[in-house]
Short mmCIF file of C-alpha atoms in Angstrom, two decimals:
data_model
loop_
_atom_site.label_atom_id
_atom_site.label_comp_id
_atom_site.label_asym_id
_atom_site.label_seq_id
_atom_site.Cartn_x
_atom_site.Cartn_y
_atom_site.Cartn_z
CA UNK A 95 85.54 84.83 109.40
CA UNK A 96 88.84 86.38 109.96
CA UNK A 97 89.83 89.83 107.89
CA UNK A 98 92.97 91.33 108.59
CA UNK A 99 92.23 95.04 106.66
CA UNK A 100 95.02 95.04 103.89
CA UNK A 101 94.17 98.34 101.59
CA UNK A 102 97.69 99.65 102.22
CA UNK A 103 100.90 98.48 102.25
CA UNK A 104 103.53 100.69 102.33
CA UNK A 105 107.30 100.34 102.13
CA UNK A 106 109.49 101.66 104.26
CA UNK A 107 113.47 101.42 103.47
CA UNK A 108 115.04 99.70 106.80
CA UNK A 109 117.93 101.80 105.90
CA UNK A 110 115.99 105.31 107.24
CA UNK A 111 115.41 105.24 110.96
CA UNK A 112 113.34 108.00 110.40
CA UNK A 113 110.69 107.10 108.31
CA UNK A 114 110.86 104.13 110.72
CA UNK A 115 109.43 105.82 113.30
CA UNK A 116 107.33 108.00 111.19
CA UNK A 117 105.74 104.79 110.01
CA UNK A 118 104.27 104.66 113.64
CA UNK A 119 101.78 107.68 112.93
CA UNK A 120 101.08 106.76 109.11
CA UNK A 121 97.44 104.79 108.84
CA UNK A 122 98.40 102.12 106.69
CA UNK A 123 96.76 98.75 107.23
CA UNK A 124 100.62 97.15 106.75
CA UNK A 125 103.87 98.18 106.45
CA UNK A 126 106.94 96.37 104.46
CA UNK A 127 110.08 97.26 106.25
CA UNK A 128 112.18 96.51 103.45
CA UNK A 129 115.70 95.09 103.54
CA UNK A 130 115.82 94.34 99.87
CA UNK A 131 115.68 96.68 96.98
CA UNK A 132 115.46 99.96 98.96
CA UNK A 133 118.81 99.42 100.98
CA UNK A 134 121.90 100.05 99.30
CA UNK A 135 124.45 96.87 99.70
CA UNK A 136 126.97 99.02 102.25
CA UNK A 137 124.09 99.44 104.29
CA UNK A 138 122.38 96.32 104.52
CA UNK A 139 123.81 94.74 107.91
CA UNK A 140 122.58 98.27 109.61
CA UNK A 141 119.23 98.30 107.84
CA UNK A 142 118.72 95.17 109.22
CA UNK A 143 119.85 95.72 112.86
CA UNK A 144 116.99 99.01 112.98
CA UNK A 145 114.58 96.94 111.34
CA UNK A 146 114.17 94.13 114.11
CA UNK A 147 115.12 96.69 116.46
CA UNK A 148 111.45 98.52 115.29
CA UNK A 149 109.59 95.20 115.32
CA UNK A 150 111.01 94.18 118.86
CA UNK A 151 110.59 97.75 120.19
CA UNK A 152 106.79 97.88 119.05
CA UNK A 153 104.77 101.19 119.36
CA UNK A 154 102.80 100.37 115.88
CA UNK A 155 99.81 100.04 116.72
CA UNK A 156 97.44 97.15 114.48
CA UNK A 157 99.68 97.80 111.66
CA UNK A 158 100.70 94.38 110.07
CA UNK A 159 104.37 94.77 110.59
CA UNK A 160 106.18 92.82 107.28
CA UNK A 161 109.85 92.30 107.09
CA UNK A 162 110.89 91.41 103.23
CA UNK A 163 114.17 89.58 103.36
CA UNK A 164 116.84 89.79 100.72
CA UNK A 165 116.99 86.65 98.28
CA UNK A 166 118.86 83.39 100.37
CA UNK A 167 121.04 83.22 96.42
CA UNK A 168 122.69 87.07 97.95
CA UNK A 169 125.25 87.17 100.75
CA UNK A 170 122.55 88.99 102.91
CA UNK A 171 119.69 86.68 102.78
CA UNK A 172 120.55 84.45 105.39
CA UNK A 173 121.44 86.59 108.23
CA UNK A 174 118.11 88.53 107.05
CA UNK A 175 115.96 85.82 107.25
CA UNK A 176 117.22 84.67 111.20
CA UNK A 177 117.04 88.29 111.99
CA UNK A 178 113.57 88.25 110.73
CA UNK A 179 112.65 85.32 112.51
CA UNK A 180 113.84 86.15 115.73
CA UNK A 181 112.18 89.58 115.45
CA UNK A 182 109.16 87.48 115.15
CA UNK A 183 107.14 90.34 113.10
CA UNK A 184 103.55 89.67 112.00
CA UNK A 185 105.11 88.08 108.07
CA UNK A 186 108.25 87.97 106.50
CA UNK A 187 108.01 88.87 103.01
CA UNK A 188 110.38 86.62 99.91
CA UNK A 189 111.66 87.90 97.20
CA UNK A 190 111.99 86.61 93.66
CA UNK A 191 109.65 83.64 93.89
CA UNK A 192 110.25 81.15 91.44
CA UNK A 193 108.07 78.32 92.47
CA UNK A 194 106.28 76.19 94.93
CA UNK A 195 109.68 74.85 96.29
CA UNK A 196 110.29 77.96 97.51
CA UNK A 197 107.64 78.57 99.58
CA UNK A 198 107.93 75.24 101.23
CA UNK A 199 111.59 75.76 102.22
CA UNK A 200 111.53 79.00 103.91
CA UNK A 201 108.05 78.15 105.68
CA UNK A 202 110.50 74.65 106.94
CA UNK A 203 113.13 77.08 108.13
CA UNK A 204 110.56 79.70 110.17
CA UNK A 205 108.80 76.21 111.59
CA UNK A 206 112.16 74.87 112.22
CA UNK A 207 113.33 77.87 114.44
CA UNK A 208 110.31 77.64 116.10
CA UNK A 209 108.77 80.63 115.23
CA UNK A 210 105.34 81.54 116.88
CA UNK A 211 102.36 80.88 114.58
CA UNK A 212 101.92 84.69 113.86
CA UNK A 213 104.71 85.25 111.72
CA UNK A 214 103.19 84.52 108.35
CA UNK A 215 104.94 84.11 104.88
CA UNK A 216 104.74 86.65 102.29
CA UNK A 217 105.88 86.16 98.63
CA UNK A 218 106.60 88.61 95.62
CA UNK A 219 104.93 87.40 92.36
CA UNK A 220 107.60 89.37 90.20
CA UNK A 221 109.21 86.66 88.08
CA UNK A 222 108.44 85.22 84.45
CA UNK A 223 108.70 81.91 86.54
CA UNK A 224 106.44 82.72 88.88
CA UNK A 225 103.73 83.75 86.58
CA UNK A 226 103.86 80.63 84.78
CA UNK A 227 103.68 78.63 88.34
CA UNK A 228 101.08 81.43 90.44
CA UNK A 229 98.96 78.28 90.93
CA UNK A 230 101.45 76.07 92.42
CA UNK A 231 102.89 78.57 94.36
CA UNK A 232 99.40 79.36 95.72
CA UNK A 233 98.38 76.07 96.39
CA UNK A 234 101.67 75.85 98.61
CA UNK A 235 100.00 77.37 101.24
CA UNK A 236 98.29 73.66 101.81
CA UNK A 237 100.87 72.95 105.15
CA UNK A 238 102.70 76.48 105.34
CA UNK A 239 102.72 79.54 106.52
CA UNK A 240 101.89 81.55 103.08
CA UNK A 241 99.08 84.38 103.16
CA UNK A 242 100.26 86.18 101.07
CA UNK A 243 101.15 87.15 97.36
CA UNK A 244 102.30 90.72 96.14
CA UNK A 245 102.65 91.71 93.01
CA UNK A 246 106.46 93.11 91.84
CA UNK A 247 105.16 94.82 88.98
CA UNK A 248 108.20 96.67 88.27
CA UNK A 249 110.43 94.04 88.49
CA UNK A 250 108.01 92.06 86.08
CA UNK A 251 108.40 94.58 83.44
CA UNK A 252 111.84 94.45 83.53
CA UNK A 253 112.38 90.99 83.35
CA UNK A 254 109.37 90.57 80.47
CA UNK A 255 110.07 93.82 79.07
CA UNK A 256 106.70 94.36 79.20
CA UNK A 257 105.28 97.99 79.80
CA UNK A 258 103.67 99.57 82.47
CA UNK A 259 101.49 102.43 80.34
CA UNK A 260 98.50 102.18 78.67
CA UNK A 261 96.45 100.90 81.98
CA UNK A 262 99.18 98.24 81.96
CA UNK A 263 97.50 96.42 79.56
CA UNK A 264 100.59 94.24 79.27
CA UNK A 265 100.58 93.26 82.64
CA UNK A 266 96.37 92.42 82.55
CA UNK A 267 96.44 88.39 82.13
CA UNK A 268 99.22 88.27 84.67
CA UNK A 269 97.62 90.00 87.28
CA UNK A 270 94.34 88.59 86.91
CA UNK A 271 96.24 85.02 86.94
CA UNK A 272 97.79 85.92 90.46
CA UNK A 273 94.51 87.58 91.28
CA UNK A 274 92.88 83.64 90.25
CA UNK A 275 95.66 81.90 92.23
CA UNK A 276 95.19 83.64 95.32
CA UNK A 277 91.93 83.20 95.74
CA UNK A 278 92.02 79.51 94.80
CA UNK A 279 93.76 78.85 97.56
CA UNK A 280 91.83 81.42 100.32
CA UNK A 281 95.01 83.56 99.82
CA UNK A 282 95.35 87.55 100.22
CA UNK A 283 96.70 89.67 97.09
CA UNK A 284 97.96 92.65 96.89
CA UNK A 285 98.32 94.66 93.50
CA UNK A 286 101.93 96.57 92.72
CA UNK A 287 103.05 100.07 93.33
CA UNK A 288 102.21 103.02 91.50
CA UNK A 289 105.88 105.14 90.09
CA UNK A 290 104.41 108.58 89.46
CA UNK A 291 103.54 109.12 93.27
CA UNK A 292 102.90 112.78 92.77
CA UNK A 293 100.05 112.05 90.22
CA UNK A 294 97.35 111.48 92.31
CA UNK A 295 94.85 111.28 89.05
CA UNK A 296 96.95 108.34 87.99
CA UNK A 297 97.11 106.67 91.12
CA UNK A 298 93.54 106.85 92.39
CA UNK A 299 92.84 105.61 88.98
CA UNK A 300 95.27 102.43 89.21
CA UNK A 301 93.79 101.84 92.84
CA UNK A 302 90.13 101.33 90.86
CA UNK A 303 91.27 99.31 88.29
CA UNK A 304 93.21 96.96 91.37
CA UNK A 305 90.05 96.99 93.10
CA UNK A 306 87.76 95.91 90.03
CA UNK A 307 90.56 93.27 89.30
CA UNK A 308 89.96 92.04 92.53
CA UNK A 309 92.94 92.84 94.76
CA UNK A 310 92.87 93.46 98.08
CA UNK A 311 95.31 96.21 98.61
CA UNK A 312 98.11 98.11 96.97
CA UNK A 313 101.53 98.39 97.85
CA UNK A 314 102.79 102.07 98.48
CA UNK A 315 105.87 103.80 97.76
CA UNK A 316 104.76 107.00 99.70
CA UNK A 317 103.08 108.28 102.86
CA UNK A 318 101.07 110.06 100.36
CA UNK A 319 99.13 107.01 99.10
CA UNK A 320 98.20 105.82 102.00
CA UNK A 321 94.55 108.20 102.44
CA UNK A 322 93.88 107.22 98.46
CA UNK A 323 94.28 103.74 98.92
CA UNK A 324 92.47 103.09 102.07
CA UNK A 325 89.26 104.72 100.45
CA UNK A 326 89.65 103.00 97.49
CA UNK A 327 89.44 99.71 98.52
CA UNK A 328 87.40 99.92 101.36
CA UNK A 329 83.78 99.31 100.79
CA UNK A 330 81.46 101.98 100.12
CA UNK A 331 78.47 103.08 102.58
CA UNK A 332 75.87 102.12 99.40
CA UNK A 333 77.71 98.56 99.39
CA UNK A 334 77.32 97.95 103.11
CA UNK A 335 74.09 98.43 103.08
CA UNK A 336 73.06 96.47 100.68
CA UNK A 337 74.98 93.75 102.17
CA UNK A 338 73.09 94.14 105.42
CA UNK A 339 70.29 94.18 103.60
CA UNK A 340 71.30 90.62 102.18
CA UNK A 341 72.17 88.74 105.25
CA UNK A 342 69.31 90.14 106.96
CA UNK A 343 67.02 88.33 104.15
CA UNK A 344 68.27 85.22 104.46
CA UNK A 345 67.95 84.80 108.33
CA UNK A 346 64.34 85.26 108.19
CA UNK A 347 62.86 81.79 108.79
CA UNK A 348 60.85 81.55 105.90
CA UNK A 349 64.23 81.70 103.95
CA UNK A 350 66.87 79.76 105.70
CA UNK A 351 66.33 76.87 103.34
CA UNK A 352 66.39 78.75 100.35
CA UNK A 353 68.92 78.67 98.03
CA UNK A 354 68.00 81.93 96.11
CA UNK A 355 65.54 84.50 96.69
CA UNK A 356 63.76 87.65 95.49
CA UNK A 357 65.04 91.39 97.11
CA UNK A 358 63.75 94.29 95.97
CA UNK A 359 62.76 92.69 93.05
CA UNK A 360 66.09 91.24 92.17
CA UNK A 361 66.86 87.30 92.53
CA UNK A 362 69.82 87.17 94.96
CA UNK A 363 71.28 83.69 95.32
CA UNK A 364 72.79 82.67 98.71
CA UNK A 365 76.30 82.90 97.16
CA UNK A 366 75.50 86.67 97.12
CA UNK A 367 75.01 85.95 100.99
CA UNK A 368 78.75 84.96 101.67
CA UNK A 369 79.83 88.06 99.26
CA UNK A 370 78.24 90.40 101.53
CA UNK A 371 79.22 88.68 104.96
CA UNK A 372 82.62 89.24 103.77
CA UNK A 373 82.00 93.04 102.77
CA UNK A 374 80.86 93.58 106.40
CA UNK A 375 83.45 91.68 108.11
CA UNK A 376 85.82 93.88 106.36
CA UNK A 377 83.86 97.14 107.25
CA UNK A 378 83.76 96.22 110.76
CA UNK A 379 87.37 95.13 110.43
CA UNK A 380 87.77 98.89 109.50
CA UNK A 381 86.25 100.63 111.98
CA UNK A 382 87.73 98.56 114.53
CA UNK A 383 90.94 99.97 113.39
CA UNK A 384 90.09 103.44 112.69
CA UNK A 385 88.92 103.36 116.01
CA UNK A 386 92.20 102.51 117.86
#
């Protein structure tokens, strides 16, 4: 079992050499070096000479280091997306997904350029299109290089006009369709940012409710998310446990045929068994991190 620990992903604008190499001592799981909507148009062609510069140059760490490209329907998408490639960073990261076409082509142009295996594809579920199609879009990960999806919930509302208040009850059957694709197709998902990054209330709040929906991760907008949602979504001590507890059951030899059986006077089925394989991959995952 493979787990690559994705609790936070936090963008950094490509424009701010900076916060690029501040984003070398920051503990986020992943970071989105972003050429798109946080890089004003007169600085794009510099944003996205620093940004390969920082993948090339290294000195991150295990971060996951994702470049998101502009859209290939601007004048900067291309020459982003063979910048990106030759950078070769852990993902590249597509805006504006529309459907299963798209996913195809731009996986066909990494493959093409020959690209090594590591550099994964990324794509932003922040369309009306691409809620209607989060299925087929999923399922194009069949024969590419898609990992992937990440929810664009502000660009959502403003293309549904949908709200973001009320515990984005709006944007509910949406995410939970996204949440459904992605794991239809053995596909990460990571929930949207969070606005009000100075209300921490709010935002440790939203990180619970994208953890009970089933994401794994949120995207950041601020160093100061980062501690929030790595505790959030990583599993708790209690939950460990009992998921040792599990596994441990059903190698005994009296139960390695079984399909279900009884701990601590619960019935625990062996489905329960992969659950909590997963939860301590992704502990150990964890701690392998925090430890380097």
């Amino acid at each position: 079992m493979i787990i690559r620990p994705r609790r936070s992903v936090l963008y950094m604008p490509g424009s701010n050499s900076r916060a690029l190499e501040k984003a070398k001592s920051i503990p986020a799981d992943a970071l989105i070096l972003d050429l798109e909507d946080a890089v004003a148009p007169d600085a794009k062609a510099s944003a996205r000479q620093q940004v390969t510069a920082a993948v090339t140059g290294g000195g991150y760490g295990r971060r996951e280091l994702i470049i998101r490209i502009n859209g290939l329907d601007t004048p900067w998408g291309e020459e982003d997306l063979t910048a990106a490639i030759a950078a070769s960073p852990d993902g590249i990261l597509l805006p504006k997904v529309n459907g299963p076409e798209d996913i195809s082509a731009i996986s066909g142009r990494i493959d093409q350029a020959g690209a090594p295996d590591k550099v994964r594809l990324w794509a932003m579920m922040e369309t009306p299109l691409a809620m209607l199609d989060a299925g087929a879009i999923a399922a194009a990960a069949g024969g590419s290089r898609l990992v992937c999806l990440v929810m664009g919930t502000n660009d959502l509302a403003k293309e549904t006009r949908a709200g973001l208040g009320e515990g984005r009850a709006a944007m509910v059957p949406w995410l939970m369709t996204c949440v459904a694709a992605a794991r239809a197709y053995g596909l990460d998902v990571i929930d949207g940012v969070y606005n009000d990054f100075r209300n921490e209330e709010g935002f440790a709040a939203e990180c619970r409710q994208g953890r009970l929906f089933g994401f794994d991760g949120k995207t950041l907008i601020h160093p100061g998310q980062v501690e929030v949602a790595n505790e959030v979504f990583r599993p708790a001590e209690s939950e460990i446990e009992a998921a040792r507890k599990i596994i441990a059951a059903f190698e005994r030899p009296e139960n390695a045929a079984k399909g279900a059986i009884e701990l601590d006077g619960r019935m625990v089925e062996r489905l329960h068994c992969e659950v909590a394989r997963r939860v301590v991959a992704m502990a150990d995952a964890i701690a392998e991190r925090d430890a380097a």
